[in-house]
Short mmCIF file of C-alpha atoms in Angstrom, two decimals:
data_model
loop_
_atom_site.label_atom_id
_atom_site.label_comp_id
_atom_site.label_asym_id
_atom_site.label_seq_id
_atom_site.Cartn_x
_atom_site.Cartn_y
_atom_site.Cartn_z
CA MET A 2 158.95 149.24 208.31
CA PHE A 3 162.57 149.61 206.81
CA LEU A 4 163.48 153.01 207.09
CA LEU A 5 165.22 154.59 203.76
CA SER A 6 168.66 155.43 204.12
CA ARG A 7 170.44 158.68 202.94
CA THR A 8 173.14 156.91 201.06
CA ILE A 9 172.93 155.05 197.81
CA VAL A 10 175.47 152.76 198.72
CA LEU A 11 172.75 151.52 201.56
CA CYS A 12 169.81 151.81 199.36
CA SER A 13 171.45 149.27 196.60
CA LEU A 14 172.29 146.88 199.66
CA VAL A 15 169.10 147.14 200.95
CA ALA A 16 167.01 147.01 197.50
CA ALA A 17 169.65 143.70 196.74
CA THR A 18 168.56 142.12 200.12
CA ALA A 19 164.99 142.50 199.63
CA LEU A 20 165.28 140.67 196.28
CA SER A 21 167.04 137.66 197.56
CA CYS A 22 164.70 137.75 200.21
CA ILE A 23 161.66 137.67 198.07
CA SER A 24 162.77 135.22 195.69
CA ALA A 25 159.84 134.48 193.49
CA VAL A 26 159.28 130.85 192.38
CA PRO A 27 156.62 130.39 189.19
CA GLN A 28 152.50 130.64 190.51
CA THR A 29 151.64 127.21 190.80
CA ALA A 30 149.32 126.33 188.20
CA ASN A 31 146.17 128.99 188.08
CA THR A 32 146.04 129.94 192.23
CA ARG A 33 146.14 133.27 192.39
CA ASN A 34 144.31 133.36 196.13
CA VAL A 35 144.81 130.68 198.98
CA ILE A 36 142.25 130.37 202.24
CA LEU A 37 143.98 128.88 204.99
CA VAL A 38 141.44 127.56 207.89
CA MET A 39 141.75 125.93 210.69
CA SER A 40 139.27 124.40 213.45
CA ASP A 41 141.46 124.12 216.61
CA GLY A 42 141.79 120.40 217.79
CA VAL A 43 140.12 117.98 215.88
CA ARG A 44 141.27 114.81 215.99
CA TRP A 45 142.73 112.87 213.10
CA GLN A 46 140.54 109.81 214.24
CA GLU A 47 136.83 111.54 213.40
CA VAL A 48 138.15 112.91 210.15
CA PHE A 49 139.34 109.48 209.05
CA ARG A 50 137.49 106.78 210.99
CA GLY A 51 134.26 109.18 212.00
CA ALA A 52 132.40 109.50 215.17
CA ASP A 53 133.80 106.87 218.01
CA GLU A 54 130.70 104.93 219.21
CA THR A 55 132.53 104.17 222.52
CA LEU A 56 132.87 107.44 223.20
CA LEU A 57 129.27 108.71 222.55
CA THR A 58 127.14 108.22 225.37
CA PRO A 59 124.93 110.61 227.48
CA LYS A 60 127.61 111.21 230.12
CA ASN A 61 129.84 112.48 227.09
CA TYR A 62 126.68 115.08 225.68
CA TRP A 63 126.18 117.09 228.68
CA ASP A 64 126.38 114.35 231.15
CA SER A 65 122.95 113.35 230.30
CA ARG A 66 121.62 114.38 227.16
CA PRO A 67 119.64 111.89 224.86
CA VAL A 68 122.12 110.45 222.03
CA GLU A 69 120.12 108.44 219.82
CA THR A 70 119.75 111.65 217.27
CA LEU A 71 123.80 112.04 217.25
CA LYS A 72 124.10 108.36 216.57
CA LYS A 73 120.95 108.24 213.82
CA ASP A 74 123.43 111.27 212.52
CA PHE A 75 127.34 110.30 212.63
CA LEU A 76 127.30 106.36 213.35
CA ALA A 77 127.42 103.87 210.76
CA SER A 78 128.92 100.46 210.16
CA THR A 79 131.99 101.38 208.54
CA PRO A 80 134.40 104.37 208.71
CA GLU A 81 134.18 105.14 205.09
CA ALA A 82 130.62 105.78 206.09
CA ARG A 83 130.88 107.56 209.49
CA ARG A 84 133.64 109.99 208.14
CA ALA A 85 131.19 111.23 204.94
CA GLN A 86 128.45 111.23 207.39
CA LEU A 87 130.17 113.72 209.77
CA PHE A 88 132.17 115.63 206.88
CA PRO A 89 130.14 115.63 203.79
CA PHE A 90 132.29 118.70 201.96
CA LEU A 91 135.61 116.79 203.03
CA TRP A 92 134.78 113.54 201.76
CA GLY A 93 132.57 114.45 199.08
CA THR A 94 134.78 117.04 197.53
CA VAL A 95 138.29 117.92 199.05
CA ALA A 96 138.89 113.74 198.93
CA THR A 97 137.78 113.46 195.62
CA ARG A 98 139.76 116.73 193.68
CA GLY A 99 142.15 117.33 196.30
CA ARG A 100 144.22 115.70 198.71
CA LEU A 101 144.54 114.51 202.27
CA TYR A 102 147.14 113.65 204.96
CA GLY A 103 146.99 112.58 207.96
CA ASP A 104 145.48 108.98 207.89
CA LEU A 105 147.47 106.68 210.00
CA ASP A 106 145.69 103.54 209.43
CA GLU A 107 146.35 104.29 205.90
CA GLY A 108 150.47 104.53 206.48
CA SER A 109 149.98 108.38 205.91
CA ASP A 110 151.53 110.66 209.07
CA ALA A 111 151.00 113.86 209.57
CA HIS A 112 152.29 115.85 212.48
CA VAL A 113 153.53 119.04 214.37
CA THR A 114 157.34 119.71 214.81
CA ASN A 115 156.81 121.41 217.96
CA PRO A 116 157.13 119.70 221.16
CA TYR A 117 154.17 120.86 223.09
CA ASN A 118 151.29 120.04 220.97
CA PHE A 119 148.68 122.88 222.12
CA SER A 120 147.62 125.94 220.40
CA TYR A 121 149.87 128.85 220.13
CA PRO A 122 153.11 126.66 219.11
CA GLY A 123 151.08 125.15 216.80
CA TYR A 124 149.37 127.94 214.77
CA SER A 125 152.81 129.61 214.97
CA GLU A 126 154.28 126.61 213.67
CA THR A 127 151.67 126.46 210.72
CA LEU A 128 152.24 130.68 210.06
CA THR A 129 156.05 130.51 210.47
CA GLY A 130 157.04 127.24 208.80
CA HIS A 131 158.88 126.40 212.13
CA ALA A 132 158.28 125.20 215.70
CA ASP A 133 159.82 127.83 218.07
CA VAL A 134 160.74 126.26 221.64
CA ASN A 135 160.47 129.71 223.32
CA ILE A 136 156.63 129.82 222.33
CA ASN A 137 155.25 127.90 225.20
CA SER A 138 152.66 128.91 226.64
CA ASN A 139 149.27 129.87 225.46
CA ASP A 140 149.46 133.40 226.63
CA ASN A 141 148.74 136.47 224.25
CA LYS A 142 152.36 137.90 224.01
CA PRO A 143 153.60 138.91 220.29
CA ASN A 144 154.88 136.90 217.93
CA PRO A 145 158.16 137.15 217.56
CA ASN A 146 158.47 135.64 214.39
CA ILE A 147 157.18 137.02 211.18
CA THR A 148 154.09 135.23 209.40
CA VAL A 149 154.30 133.90 205.76
CA PHE A 150 150.90 136.44 205.83
CA GLU A 151 152.68 139.34 206.90
CA TRP A 152 155.55 138.86 205.05
CA LEU A 153 152.94 138.01 201.72
CA ASN A 154 151.15 140.87 202.96
CA GLN A 155 154.14 143.02 202.00
CA GLN A 156 155.28 142.12 198.53
CA PRO A 157 153.55 144.83 195.84
CA SER A 158 151.32 142.53 194.31
CA LEU A 159 149.55 141.43 197.52
CA HIS A 160 150.03 144.29 200.07
CA GLY A 161 146.47 145.43 201.99
CA LYS A 162 145.33 142.17 200.28
CA ALA A 163 146.31 139.71 203.41
CA ALA A 164 143.14 139.10 206.15
CA ALA A 165 142.94 136.70 208.97
CA PHE A 166 140.19 136.29 211.05
CA GLY A 167 139.59 133.93 214.57
CA ALA A 168 137.66 132.91 217.09
CA TRP A 169 140.25 132.97 219.83
CA GLU A 170 141.07 136.63 221.55
CA VAL A 171 145.28 135.24 221.36
CA PHE A 172 145.38 135.44 217.04
CA THR A 173 145.89 138.69 217.92
CA GLY A 174 149.89 138.16 219.19
CA ILE A 175 150.33 134.78 216.72
CA PHE A 176 149.70 137.39 214.05
CA ASN A 177 151.88 140.29 216.06
CA ALA A 178 148.43 142.43 215.34
CA ALA A 179 150.51 145.45 216.15
CA ARG A 180 152.81 144.76 213.53
CA CYS A 181 151.61 142.52 211.03
CA GLY A 182 149.95 145.53 208.65
CA PHE A 183 146.72 144.10 208.08
CA PRO A 184 143.28 143.16 209.80
CA VAL A 185 143.07 140.65 212.25
CA ASN A 186 139.27 140.42 214.04
CA VAL A 187 139.29 138.25 216.78
CA SER A 188 136.98 136.90 218.95
CA TYR A 189 134.55 139.12 220.40
CA ASP A 190 136.07 142.02 218.27
CA PRO A 191 134.13 144.23 216.25
CA LEU A 192 135.24 144.27 212.67
CA VAL A 193 135.15 148.17 212.14
CA LEU A 194 134.95 148.94 208.17
CA THR A 195 134.55 152.57 206.59
CA PRO A 196 131.96 152.78 205.47
CA SER A 197 130.17 149.45 207.21
CA THR A 198 127.33 147.36 206.26
CA SER A 199 124.32 145.96 207.54
CA ALA A 200 125.28 142.51 208.02
CA ILE A 201 128.74 143.50 209.61
CA ASP A 202 126.79 146.13 211.90
CA LEU A 203 124.36 142.88 212.90
CA LEU A 204 127.60 140.73 213.31
CA ASN A 205 129.33 142.88 215.55
CA ASP A 206 126.04 143.43 217.39
CA GLN A 207 125.57 139.72 217.62
CA LYS A 208 129.32 139.52 218.89
CA ALA A 209 129.33 141.79 221.36
CA ASN A 210 125.65 140.58 222.81
CA ALA A 211 125.92 136.85 222.80
CA PRO A 212 126.29 134.50 225.48
CA ARG A 213 129.92 133.91 226.97
CA VAL A 214 130.64 130.93 227.28
CA TRP A 215 134.27 131.33 226.64
CA PRO A 216 136.12 134.50 227.83
CA ASP A 217 138.88 134.04 224.93
CA GLU A 218 136.93 132.77 222.78
CA ALA A 219 133.56 133.59 220.71
CA PHE A 220 131.54 131.08 218.65
CA ASP A 221 132.01 130.08 215.69
CA ALA A 222 129.17 131.07 214.17
CA PRO A 223 129.70 135.13 213.96
CA ILE A 224 133.09 134.56 213.07
CA PHE A 225 133.11 132.53 210.41
CA SER A 226 130.07 135.15 209.14
CA THR A 227 132.30 138.13 209.94
CA ALA A 228 135.01 136.42 207.05
CA LEU A 229 132.65 135.39 204.76
CA GLU A 230 131.76 138.73 204.71
CA TYR A 231 134.99 140.37 204.47
CA LEU A 232 136.07 138.22 201.85
CA LYS A 233 132.87 139.23 199.44
CA LEU A 234 133.48 143.04 200.26
CA LYS A 235 137.14 143.36 200.52
CA GLN A 236 138.47 139.95 198.00
CA PRO A 237 141.55 139.16 199.99
CA ARG A 238 144.08 137.52 197.92
CA VAL A 239 145.20 135.01 201.35
CA MET A 240 143.15 134.88 204.22
CA PHE A 241 143.13 133.04 207.37
CA LEU A 242 140.12 131.32 209.56
CA SER A 243 140.15 129.78 212.46
CA LEU A 244 137.70 128.26 214.66
CA GLY A 245 137.44 127.16 218.24
CA GLU A 246 134.30 125.10 219.14
CA THR A 247 135.89 121.31 218.60
CA ASP A 248 138.49 122.22 221.14
CA ASP A 249 136.53 124.11 223.62
CA TRP A 250 133.77 121.28 223.45
CA ALA A 251 136.19 118.56 223.74
CA HIS A 252 137.92 120.17 227.12
CA GLY A 253 134.33 119.66 228.52
CA GLY A 254 134.45 116.81 227.60
CA ASN A 255 131.56 116.75 225.62
CA TYR A 256 131.91 114.52 222.76
CA GLY A 257 128.68 115.28 221.40
CA GLU A 258 129.07 119.15 220.65
CA TYR A 259 132.66 118.25 219.75
CA LEU A 260 131.13 116.19 216.44
CA LEU A 261 128.32 118.78 216.28
CA SER A 262 130.44 121.61 215.67
CA ALA A 263 132.79 119.55 213.52
CA HIS A 264 129.98 119.04 211.12
CA ARG A 265 129.38 122.73 211.30
CA VAL A 266 132.62 123.46 210.33
CA ASP A 267 132.56 121.14 207.55
CA ALA A 268 129.39 122.61 206.03
CA ASP A 269 131.11 126.13 206.71
CA LEU A 270 133.83 124.76 204.34
CA ALA A 271 131.25 124.12 202.03
CA LYS A 272 129.98 127.25 202.01
CA LEU A 273 132.66 128.83 201.77
CA TRP A 274 133.87 126.69 198.67
CA SER A 275 130.43 127.63 197.19
CA THR A 276 131.28 131.46 198.00
CA LEU A 277 134.37 131.06 196.65
CA GLN A 278 133.36 129.80 193.12
CA SER A 279 130.33 132.34 192.82
CA LEU A 280 132.80 135.35 192.96
CA PRO A 281 134.85 135.73 189.35
CA GLN A 282 138.19 137.23 191.95
CA TYR A 283 138.10 134.01 193.54
CA ARG A 284 136.31 131.13 190.76
CA ASP A 285 138.53 128.25 189.64
CA ASN A 286 141.78 130.12 190.88
CA THR A 287 141.63 130.03 194.70
CA THR A 288 143.37 127.11 196.44
CA LEU A 289 141.95 125.85 199.85
CA ILE A 290 143.77 124.35 202.90
CA PHE A 291 142.09 122.81 205.94
CA LEU A 292 144.07 121.68 208.93
CA THR A 293 144.23 121.74 213.15
CA ASP A 294 146.69 123.14 215.38
CA HIS A 295 147.04 119.98 217.05
CA GLY A 296 145.80 116.45 217.64
CA ARG A 297 144.07 114.93 220.75
CA GLY A 298 144.33 111.75 223.18
CA SER A 299 143.31 108.69 222.17
CA SER A 300 141.81 107.06 225.05
CA ALA A 301 138.59 107.04 227.03
CA GLU A 302 139.63 109.89 228.82
CA SER A 303 142.99 111.43 227.48
CA TRP A 304 140.51 112.17 224.56
CA LYS A 305 139.59 115.68 225.92
CA ASN A 306 143.01 117.12 226.13
CA HIS A 307 146.43 117.41 224.51
CA GLY A 308 150.60 118.37 225.16
CA GLN A 309 153.58 116.85 225.79
CA LYS A 310 151.67 114.17 228.34
CA ILE A 311 150.30 113.06 225.46
CA PRO A 312 152.50 111.99 222.60
CA GLU A 313 150.07 111.17 220.38
CA SER A 314 148.22 114.42 220.30
CA LYS A 315 150.91 115.64 217.96
CA ASN A 316 149.27 114.27 214.65
CA ILE A 317 147.32 116.08 212.71
CA PHE A 318 145.34 115.98 209.03
CA ILE A 319 146.65 118.45 206.14
CA GLY A 320 143.65 119.00 203.23
CA LEU A 321 143.84 120.75 199.98
CA LEU A 322 141.28 121.58 197.30
CA GLY A 323 142.19 123.56 194.38
CA PRO A 324 143.85 124.68 191.00
CA GLY A 325 147.41 124.19 192.79
CA VAL A 326 146.64 120.75 194.09
CA GLN A 327 147.00 117.90 191.68
CA PRO A 328 144.32 115.38 193.28
CA ALA A 329 145.60 112.31 194.78
CA GLY A 330 142.78 111.80 197.24
CA LEU A 331 143.27 110.47 200.52
CA GLU A 332 147.17 109.41 200.83
CA LYS A 333 148.31 106.65 201.70
CA ASN A 334 151.73 104.82 202.66
CA THR A 335 153.34 107.88 201.86
CA ALA A 336 156.15 109.79 203.53
CA PRO A 337 155.11 112.02 206.60
CA VAL A 338 154.18 115.31 205.97
CA THR A 339 154.40 118.09 208.78
CA GLN A 340 152.50 121.02 210.28
CA SER A 341 155.77 123.04 209.37
CA GLN A 342 155.12 122.29 205.42
CA VAL A 343 151.89 124.68 205.70
CA ALA A 344 153.45 128.34 205.19
CA ALA A 345 155.92 127.39 202.39
CA THR A 346 153.06 126.01 200.50
CA ILE A 347 150.89 129.00 200.61
CA ALA A 348 153.79 130.96 199.89
CA LYS A 349 154.48 128.24 196.52
CA LEU A 350 151.07 128.30 195.30
CA LEU A 351 151.47 132.43 194.96
CA GLY A 352 154.24 132.54 193.37
CA PHE A 353 156.96 133.13 196.23
CA ASP A 354 159.71 131.30 198.50
CA TRP A 355 159.28 131.49 202.01
CA ASN A 356 162.56 129.22 202.00
CA ALA A 357 164.50 132.17 201.27
CA ARG A 358 163.13 134.34 203.51
CA GLU A 359 162.82 131.46 206.56
CA PRO A 360 165.77 129.35 206.12
CA LEU A 361 164.11 127.46 209.34
CA ALA A 362 160.87 126.85 207.43
CA GLY A 363 159.36 123.14 206.18
CA LYS A 364 159.37 122.95 202.66
CA PRO A 365 156.52 123.02 200.22
CA LEU A 366 154.05 120.03 200.21
CA ASP A 367 154.30 118.09 196.56
CA LEU A 368 151.36 118.78 195.48
CA GLY A 369 152.26 117.68 192.12
CA ARG A 370 151.37 120.55 190.21
#
C-alpha cells in the first residue's frame, strides 16, 4: 500500500513509476480470465506415458490391496492409450484444442529453475516468475516476493477480482495472505463470505469434521468444490487452485491412490472447464493453465520422492487451453520451457507485462497468438 505524498513532485514521481511498472501489452486474443490449476508432485511420466505397470502392485497399494481393478482401469497396450485412460480430459480436450509441454520422450523439456525441486520453491517460482534461493524450505513463512496475482489485483481493472484456493496450508505464506489483498482459502480453513450460502456452509462443515490424514493438508474434494462455488458466486478474473493428494499419496508409497487422485484431478479439470463454458462471464474468453510444482524420481523407489538429491524431479509438464492459446497439441522437439515462464504468461494473457514489474521473471510462453 503506497502512502500519498504531500508534495506534487513526489506524487508525479510515484505516478510515473506506477505507469512504467504496469506497462500494458495487448491482451491475448479474447482472454478475459485466467485460471491456474496445479496438482502437487505429478510426474511427467504418468502424464505422457500413463500408468506404470511395474509400480502398480499390491505392495504399492495400501501395502496389500488387490490391483486388478486399477489395472483394468488404467493399463493398456500403448502409452497413448494408457495416458488417455488416466487423463481423459487432458488428452481429449487440452491436447486437441490447446498445448502440452514436457514430454521428454518427444523432445519437449519443461522444468523448474529453482535448485530445490520441492513445493514452496516451485509454487513461488510459478507465481513470481523466478527462483529465489532464499526460499529453501516448506516452512509456512510469508513470501517476501510479490506474486503476479498480487500485482494483477493491484491493477484497477482487476482489483478485487483475484482469489486463491489450496489444499496445503502453506499457501497462506506463499501468497503472503496478510499482504496480498485478496482471498487465500487453504486447507481446513473455512471460507468466510457475507452473506454465506448453504453450499459454502456445508463445505466448511465438511472441512472442519472430515478425517485429517495430513495435519497441514485437506483432501482435494472440498477444496475443489469450495473453489468452484466461489467462482460461480464471485466470478474472479484470475484464480489459483492447487490440489495436493497426488504428492501425499506418492510420498506414502501408495501408487494406486496416486493414480486415483491424478484421475480425479483430471475429472475436476473437466468439471471446471464445463462450468466455465456454462457461465457468460467465462464462456469462450477464459484460458486454463495446468501444471505441477515439481516432478519425482524415476526408479522403483525414488518415484516416491523429489528434491535436490533426485535431479530428474526438476522435470514437470505444462498444459494450456483457451482462446489465448493457438492449438498445437503435444509439443515435440521444441526449445525447453520453464516453470518461471508461467507468471509472465498469465499477465500477458490479461494484457499486462509482468517482466516490466519483475525483470527476473521468465518471458511469457510463445502460445502462437
